[in-house]
Amino acid sequence: MNKYLITITVVALALLTACSSDDACQPVTTETGGQPTEIRLASCLDAATRSYTHSNIVNGDTVYVWTDIINAATQEVSEYFKAWTLRANGVGGLSPLTAGNGKLFPATNHLNFYALCGNFGVVAEGSRAGEPMIEPEVMALPTTSGIRHTVLSDQRSSDAYYKSDLLYAVVSDQAPISDAVSLYFKHMLSRIEVVLAAGNGVTTSELSTATVELLNLNRQVAFSANKDADLTSQTDLASMLSIPMNAQQSNILMATNVIDNTSLATPAASTVYTDAIVVPQTIAKGTAFIKVSYMGRDTYYRVPNGSGDSPLVLESGKQYRFCLIANRIGGTFELTPVSVEEWGANTTTGLWLDDLTSTSPY
């Protein structure tokens, strides 16, 4: 279950046509002759080649869009609209949550777009108790105090996994156009990928009921949008995230997949890994990070604790792969890590690409 790299476009139409070529996914700056025109959305598949890709936001997910207007005469920037609430249709489209709530470009002034998708929860008390934390058309883009996003503790289902993702997009200085405006979302969190390999004295059948958990992780993050962020900069991505006080902390349960040969755990065969979305954080040396329970025993992968080792730093927009060999030796159980590979360095085309950037021989 590989997380999707998303390219999405903002529009105010209930029905849309998906792009089918790379050229169609490029931003367009066609002038509209000075007449107000509807802000349209369409979705485009990302140009990056992946062995397995889910390229659409999940059906029913909510995307919030804010815009600022740039005064053509003075270049002063001010709010244009807030928290425009859109609903994904699962096949690449977005439409207003409220029927008829379309938006128009100004006649000539340019716009900045900011879009956000995440698991922000609901209001706990008061007149809006039970309603979404982001109040449509009212809430300003969270730039200072931040908004809390929660990753789920059980990500064995696809829905729970997708719900745990936090996505942000920025388009600056967009002229009024009749074509769609493409918003290229970035994954703001980290991804852990794990596959189990049957080792000495253990069969794939014996591992078929194994469970995999990531241990003692912060599951909440405060996101504070930076309107001027360079989303290809690791520093800018990290600066928008912080661990809030009293953040939920627990284990994260992952789906399990077992292979009988470690040679199957390659970039080209990335679908053998199962995934979990986690909040970027640092795992100290010597810490038990992954627990695998199989054949009545609990075994652990610990972050290496040698004098030349470093803590495991999980960064925004990056993924980390673990191929773990489960052995039975002399009646005892071992869990031997093969490698931890950091994938998907930030690029101008997106995050979480299938290009190896570095390898840590853990």
Coordinates of C-alpha atoms in Angstrom, one line a residue:
M1 CA 0.0 0.0 0.0
N2 CA 2.1 2.9 -1.2
K3 CA 0.9 6.4 -0.5
Y4 CA 0.0 8.5 -3.5
L5 CA 1.9 11.5 -4.7
I6 CA -0.8 14.0 -5.5
T7 CA -1.1 16.6 -8.2
I8 CA -4.5 18.3 -7.9
T9 CA -6.1 21.3 -9.3
V10 CA -8.6 23.7 -7.8
V11 CA -11.9 24.1 -9.7
A12 CA -15.5 25.0 -8.9
L13 CA -17.3 22.5 -11.2
A14 CA -19.2 19.5 -10.1
L15 CA -18.0 17.4 -13.1
L16 CA -14.5 17.5 -14.4
T17 CA -12.2 16.0 -17.0
A18 CA -8.9 14.4 -15.8
C19 CA -5.7 15.3 -17.5
S20 CA -4.1 12.5 -19.5
S21 CA -0.7 14.0 -20.4
D22 CA 2.2 15.7 -18.6
D23 CA 1.6 18.9 -20.6
A24 CA -1.9 19.0 -19.3
C25 CA -0.6 19.1 -15.7
Q26 CA 1.5 22.2 -16.2
P27 CA 0.2 25.6 -14.8
V28 CA -1.5 27.7 -17.5
T29 CA -1.6 31.5 -17.6
T30 CA -4.1 32.2 -20.3
E31 CA -5.6 35.7 -19.8
T32 CA -9.4 36.1 -19.6
G33 CA -9.8 39.4 -21.3
G34 CA -10.4 41.3 -18.0
Q35 CA -13.7 39.5 -17.3
P36 CA -14.3 37.6 -14.0
T37 CA -14.1 33.9 -14.6
E38 CA -15.0 30.9 -12.5
I39 CA -12.1 29.2 -10.6
R40 CA -12.1 25.7 -12.1
L41 CA -10.6 22.5 -10.9
A42 CA -9.4 19.4 -12.5
S43 CA -6.9 16.7 -11.5
C44 CA -3.8 15.5 -13.1
L45 CA -1.7 12.3 -12.7
D46 CA 1.8 13.1 -11.5
A47 CA 4.6 12.7 -14.0
A48 CA 6.7 10.7 -11.6
T49 CA 7.0 7.0 -12.5
R50 CA 6.2 4.7 -9.7
S51 CA 5.8 0.9 -9.4
Y52 CA 2.4 1.5 -7.6
T53 CA 0.6 4.8 -7.3
H54 CA -2.7 6.0 -5.9
S55 CA -2.9 9.4 -7.6
N56 CA -6.2 10.7 -6.3
I57 CA -7.4 12.0 -3.0
V58 CA -9.8 9.5 -1.5
N59 CA -13.5 9.8 -2.2
G60 CA -15.2 12.0 0.3
D61 CA -12.0 13.6 1.7
T62 CA -12.2 17.3 2.4
V63 CA -9.8 19.8 0.9
Y64 CA -9.7 23.4 2.2
V65 CA -8.5 26.3 0.0
W66 CA -7.6 29.8 1.0
T67 CA -6.6 32.7 -1.4
D68 CA -5.0 36.1 -1.1
I69 CA -5.5 38.8 -3.7
I70 CA -2.6 40.8 -5.0
N71 CA -3.5 44.4 -5.8
A72 CA -2.3 45.0 -9.4
A73 CA -1.5 48.7 -8.7
T74 CA 0.2 48.5 -5.3
Q75 CA 1.2 44.9 -5.0
E76 CA -0.4 44.8 -1.6
V77 CA -1.7 41.4 -0.5
S78 CA -5.0 40.8 1.3
E79 CA -7.4 38.0 1.9
Y80 CA -9.7 37.1 -0.9
F81 CA -11.6 34.1 0.5
K82 CA -11.1 31.7 3.4
A83 CA -11.5 28.0 3.9
W84 CA -13.3 27.2 0.7
T85 CA -14.5 23.7 1.4
L86 CA -14.2 21.1 -1.4
R87 CA -15.0 17.4 -1.5
A88 CA -12.9 14.9 -3.4
N89 CA -14.7 12.4 -5.6
G90 CA -12.0 9.7 -5.6
V91 CA -11.2 9.9 -9.3
G92 CA -9.3 13.1 -9.4
G93 CA -12.1 15.7 -9.0
L94 CA -12.9 18.3 -6.4
S95 CA -16.2 20.1 -6.1
P96 CA -17.6 22.5 -3.6
L97 CA -19.1 20.9 -0.5
T98 CA -22.0 23.2 -0.7
A99 CA -23.8 23.2 -4.0
G100 CA -23.6 26.5 -5.9
N101 CA -20.7 27.7 -3.8
G102 CA -18.4 28.4 -6.7
K103 CA -15.7 31.1 -6.7
L104 CA -14.6 33.7 -9.3
F105 CA -11.3 35.1 -10.2
P106 CA -11.1 38.9 -9.9
A107 CA -11.2 40.6 -13.3
T108 CA -7.4 41.4 -13.4
N109 CA -5.7 40.9 -10.0
H110 CA -3.6 37.9 -9.4
L111 CA -4.2 35.3 -6.6
N112 CA -2.1 33.2 -4.2
F113 CA -3.7 29.8 -3.4
Y114 CA -3.0 27.7 -0.3
A115 CA -4.6 24.3 0.1
L116 CA -4.7 21.8 3.0
C117 CA -6.0 18.3 3.5
G118 CA -5.7 16.4 6.8
N119 CA -7.2 14.8 9.9
F120 CA -8.0 17.8 11.9
G121 CA -10.9 16.4 14.1
V122 CA -14.0 18.2 15.3
V123 CA -14.8 20.9 17.8
A124 CA -15.2 19.4 21.3
E125 CA -17.6 21.8 22.9
G126 CA -19.6 25.0 22.5
S127 CA -22.0 26.0 19.8
R128 CA -20.0 24.2 17.1
A129 CA -19.4 21.0 19.0
G130 CA -19.1 18.0 16.7
E131 CA -18.5 20.2 13.6
P132 CA -15.2 20.2 11.7
M133 CA -12.3 22.0 13.3
I134 CA -11.9 24.2 10.2
E135 CA -15.0 26.4 9.9
P136 CA -15.8 26.8 6.2
E137 CA -15.6 30.4 4.9
V138 CA -14.6 31.7 8.3
M139 CA -11.3 30.2 9.6
A140 CA -8.2 32.0 8.4
L141 CA -5.3 29.9 7.2
P142 CA -3.5 28.7 10.3
T143 CA -0.1 30.4 10.1
T144 CA 0.8 31.1 13.8
S145 CA -0.9 29.0 16.4
G146 CA -1.2 26.0 14.0
I147 CA -3.9 23.4 13.6
R148 CA -3.5 19.9 15.1
H149 CA -3.4 16.9 12.8
T150 CA -3.6 13.3 14.1
V151 CA -2.3 10.1 12.5
L152 CA -4.3 7.0 13.4
S153 CA -3.0 4.3 15.8
D154 CA -4.3 1.5 13.6
Q155 CA -3.3 1.9 9.9
R156 CA -3.9 -1.6 8.7
S157 CA -6.8 -0.4 6.5
S158 CA -6.3 1.8 3.5
D159 CA -8.8 4.3 4.7
A160 CA -7.0 4.8 8.1
Y161 CA -3.7 5.1 6.3
Y162 CA -4.9 7.8 3.9
K163 CA -6.6 9.6 6.7
S164 CA -3.3 9.9 8.5
D165 CA -1.7 11.9 5.7
L166 CA -1.2 15.7 5.9
L167 CA -1.0 17.5 2.6
Y168 CA -0.2 21.2 1.7
A169 CA 0.0 23.1 -1.5
V170 CA 0.9 26.6 -2.6
V171 CA 0.4 28.4 -5.9
S172 CA 1.7 32.0 -6.0
D173 CA 0.9 35.0 -8.3
Q174 CA -1.7 33.1 -10.4
A175 CA -3.3 35.3 -13.2
P176 CA -7.0 34.8 -13.9
I177 CA -7.4 31.9 -16.3
S178 CA -10.2 29.9 -17.8
D179 CA -8.2 26.7 -17.5
A180 CA -7.6 24.9 -14.3
V181 CA -5.1 26.0 -11.7
S182 CA -2.9 23.1 -10.6
L183 CA -2.1 22.7 -6.9
Y184 CA 0.8 20.4 -6.3
F185 CA 0.4 18.9 -2.8
K186 CA 3.3 17.9 -0.7
H187 CA 3.3 15.1 1.9
M188 CA 4.2 16.9 5.1
L189 CA 4.8 13.8 7.3
S190 CA 7.0 10.8 7.1
R191 CA 6.3 7.3 5.9
I192 CA 7.6 4.0 7.4
E193 CA 7.7 0.9 5.1
V194 CA 8.2 -2.6 6.5
V195 CA 8.3 -6.1 5.0
L196 CA 9.1 -9.3 6.8
A197 CA 11.3 -12.0 5.3
A198 CA 11.2 -15.6 6.4
G199 CA 14.7 -16.5 7.6
N200 CA 16.5 -19.4 9.2
G201 CA 14.0 -22.0 10.4
V202 CA 10.9 -19.9 9.8
T203 CA 8.4 -20.3 7.0
T204 CA 6.2 -17.7 5.4
S205 CA 3.2 -19.6 6.7
E206 CA 4.5 -19.3 10.3
L207 CA 4.8 -15.5 9.7
S208 CA 1.4 -15.1 8.1
T209 CA -0.2 -14.1 11.4
A210 CA 2.6 -11.8 12.5
T211 CA 1.8 -8.3 13.7
V212 CA 4.0 -5.2 13.2
E213 CA 3.9 -2.2 15.4
L214 CA 5.8 1.1 15.5
L215 CA 6.5 1.9 19.2
N216 CA 5.9 4.9 21.4
L217 CA 5.5 7.6 18.7
N218 CA 4.0 11.0 18.8
R219 CA 0.8 10.9 16.8
Q220 CA -0.1 14.5 16.7
V221 CA 1.5 17.5 15.0
A222 CA 0.7 21.2 14.9
F223 CA 0.8 22.5 11.3
S224 CA 1.5 26.3 10.9
A225 CA 1.3 27.2 7.2
N226 CA 4.1 29.3 5.7
K227 CA 2.6 31.2 2.7
D228 CA 6.1 31.8 1.3
A229 CA 7.5 28.4 1.9
D230 CA 9.7 26.7 -0.7
L231 CA 8.1 23.3 -0.7
T232 CA 11.3 21.8 -2.1
S233 CA 13.2 22.9 1.0
Q234 CA 13.6 20.5 3.9
T235 CA 14.1 23.4 6.2
D236 CA 10.9 25.2 5.1
L237 CA 8.9 21.9 5.4
A238 CA 10.2 21.2 8.9
S239 CA 9.5 24.8 10.1
M240 CA 5.8 24.3 9.5
L241 CA 5.6 21.4 11.9
S242 CA 5.9 21.1 15.7
I243 CA 4.9 18.6 18.4
P244 CA 2.1 20.2 20.4
M245 CA 1.9 20.0 24.2
N246 CA 0.0 16.9 25.4
A247 CA 0.3 15.3 22.0
Q248 CA -1.2 11.8 21.8
Q249 CA 1.5 9.2 21.9
S250 CA 1.1 5.5 21.3
N251 CA 2.1 2.5 19.2
I252 CA 1.0 2.4 15.5
L253 CA -0.2 -0.9 14.1
M254 CA 0.7 -1.6 10.5
A255 CA -0.5 -4.1 8.0
T256 CA 1.9 -7.1 7.6
N257 CA 3.4 -8.6 4.5
V258 CA 5.8 -11.6 4.3
I259 CA 8.2 -12.6 1.6
D260 CA 10.4 -15.7 1.3
N261 CA 13.4 -14.0 -0.3
T262 CA 15.0 -10.7 0.6
S263 CA 15.8 -10.1 -3.1
L264 CA 12.1 -9.3 -3.6
A265 CA 12.5 -6.2 -1.4
T266 CA 13.8 -3.9 -4.1
P267 CA 12.7 -0.5 -5.3
A268 CA 11.2 -2.1 -8.4
A269 CA 9.2 -4.4 -6.1
S270 CA 8.2 -1.7 -3.7
T271 CA 4.6 -3.0 -3.4
V272 CA 5.9 -5.8 -1.1
Y273 CA 6.2 -3.2 1.7
T274 CA 3.4 -2.1 3.9
D275 CA 3.2 1.5 5.0
A276 CA 2.4 3.7 8.0
I277 CA 2.3 7.5 8.1
V278 CA 4.1 9.0 11.1
V279 CA 4.8 12.4 12.5
P280 CA 8.4 13.6 11.8
Q281 CA 10.3 13.0 15.0
T282 CA 13.7 11.7 16.3
I283 CA 14.0 8.2 17.6
A284 CA 16.9 8.0 20.1
K285 CA 19.8 5.5 19.7
G286 CA 19.1 2.2 21.4
T287 CA 15.3 2.7 21.3
A288 CA 13.0 -0.2 20.4
F289 CA 11.3 1.2 17.3
I290 CA 9.6 -1.8 15.6
K291 CA 7.9 -4.7 17.4
V292 CA 7.2 -7.9 15.4
S293 CA 5.1 -10.5 17.2
Y294 CA 5.2 -14.0 15.7
M295 CA 5.0 -17.6 16.9
G296 CA 4.1 -16.5 20.4
R297 CA 7.1 -14.2 20.8
D298 CA 7.7 -10.4 20.7
T299 CA 10.9 -9.3 18.9
Y300 CA 12.2 -5.8 18.4
Y301 CA 14.2 -3.7 16.0
R302 CA 16.2 -1.2 17.9
V303 CA 17.9 1.9 16.6
P304 CA 21.6 1.1 16.5
N305 CA 23.4 2.3 19.6
G306 CA 27.1 2.1 18.6
S307 CA 29.6 4.8 19.1
G308 CA 29.5 5.7 15.4
D309 CA 25.7 5.5 15.1
S310 CA 23.2 8.3 15.1
P311 CA 19.5 8.7 16.2
L312 CA 16.9 7.9 13.5
V313 CA 15.6 11.2 12.3
L314 CA 12.3 11.0 10.5
E315 CA 12.0 14.0 8.2
S316 CA 9.0 15.7 6.5
G317 CA 8.2 14.2 3.1
K318 CA 10.6 11.3 3.3
Q319 CA 10.1 7.6 3.6
Y320 CA 12.1 4.9 5.3
R321 CA 12.2 1.3 4.3
F322 CA 12.9 -1.7 6.6
C323 CA 13.3 -5.2 5.4
L324 CA 13.4 -7.4 8.5
I325 CA 14.5 -11.1 8.5
A326 CA 12.8 -13.2 11.1
N327 CA 15.0 -16.1 12.2
R328 CA 14.6 -19.1 14.6
I329 CA 18.0 -20.1 15.9
G330 CA 18.6 -22.8 18.5
G331 CA 15.0 -22.5 19.8
T332 CA 15.3 -18.7 20.3
F333 CA 14.0 -16.0 18.1
E334 CA 15.9 -13.2 16.4
L335 CA 14.8 -10.3 14.3
T336 CA 17.7 -9.2 12.0
P337 CA 17.3 -6.0 10.0
V338 CA 18.7 -6.1 6.5
S339 CA 18.6 -2.4 5.7
V340 CA 16.9 0.9 6.4
E341 CA 16.7 3.0 3.3
E342 CA 15.8 6.6 3.1
W343 CA 13.7 7.3 0.0
G344 CA 12.2 10.3 -1.7
A345 CA 14.4 13.3 -1.2
N346 CA 12.6 16.6 -1.8
T347 CA 12.5 17.5 -5.5
T348 CA 10.8 20.0 -7.7
T349 CA 8.6 17.2 -9.1
G350 CA 7.3 16.0 -5.7
L351 CA 8.0 13.8 -2.8
W352 CA 8.3 10.1 -2.1
L353 CA 9.8 9.2 -5.5
D354 CA 11.1 5.8 -6.2
D355 CA 14.7 7.0 -6.4
L356 CA 17.2 5.9 -3.8
T357 CA 18.9 8.9 -2.3
S358 CA 20.9 7.3 0.6
T359 CA 21.3 4.0 2.4
S360 CA 21.9 3.6 6.1
P361 CA 23.4 0.1 6.9
Y362 CA 21.4 -0.5 10.1

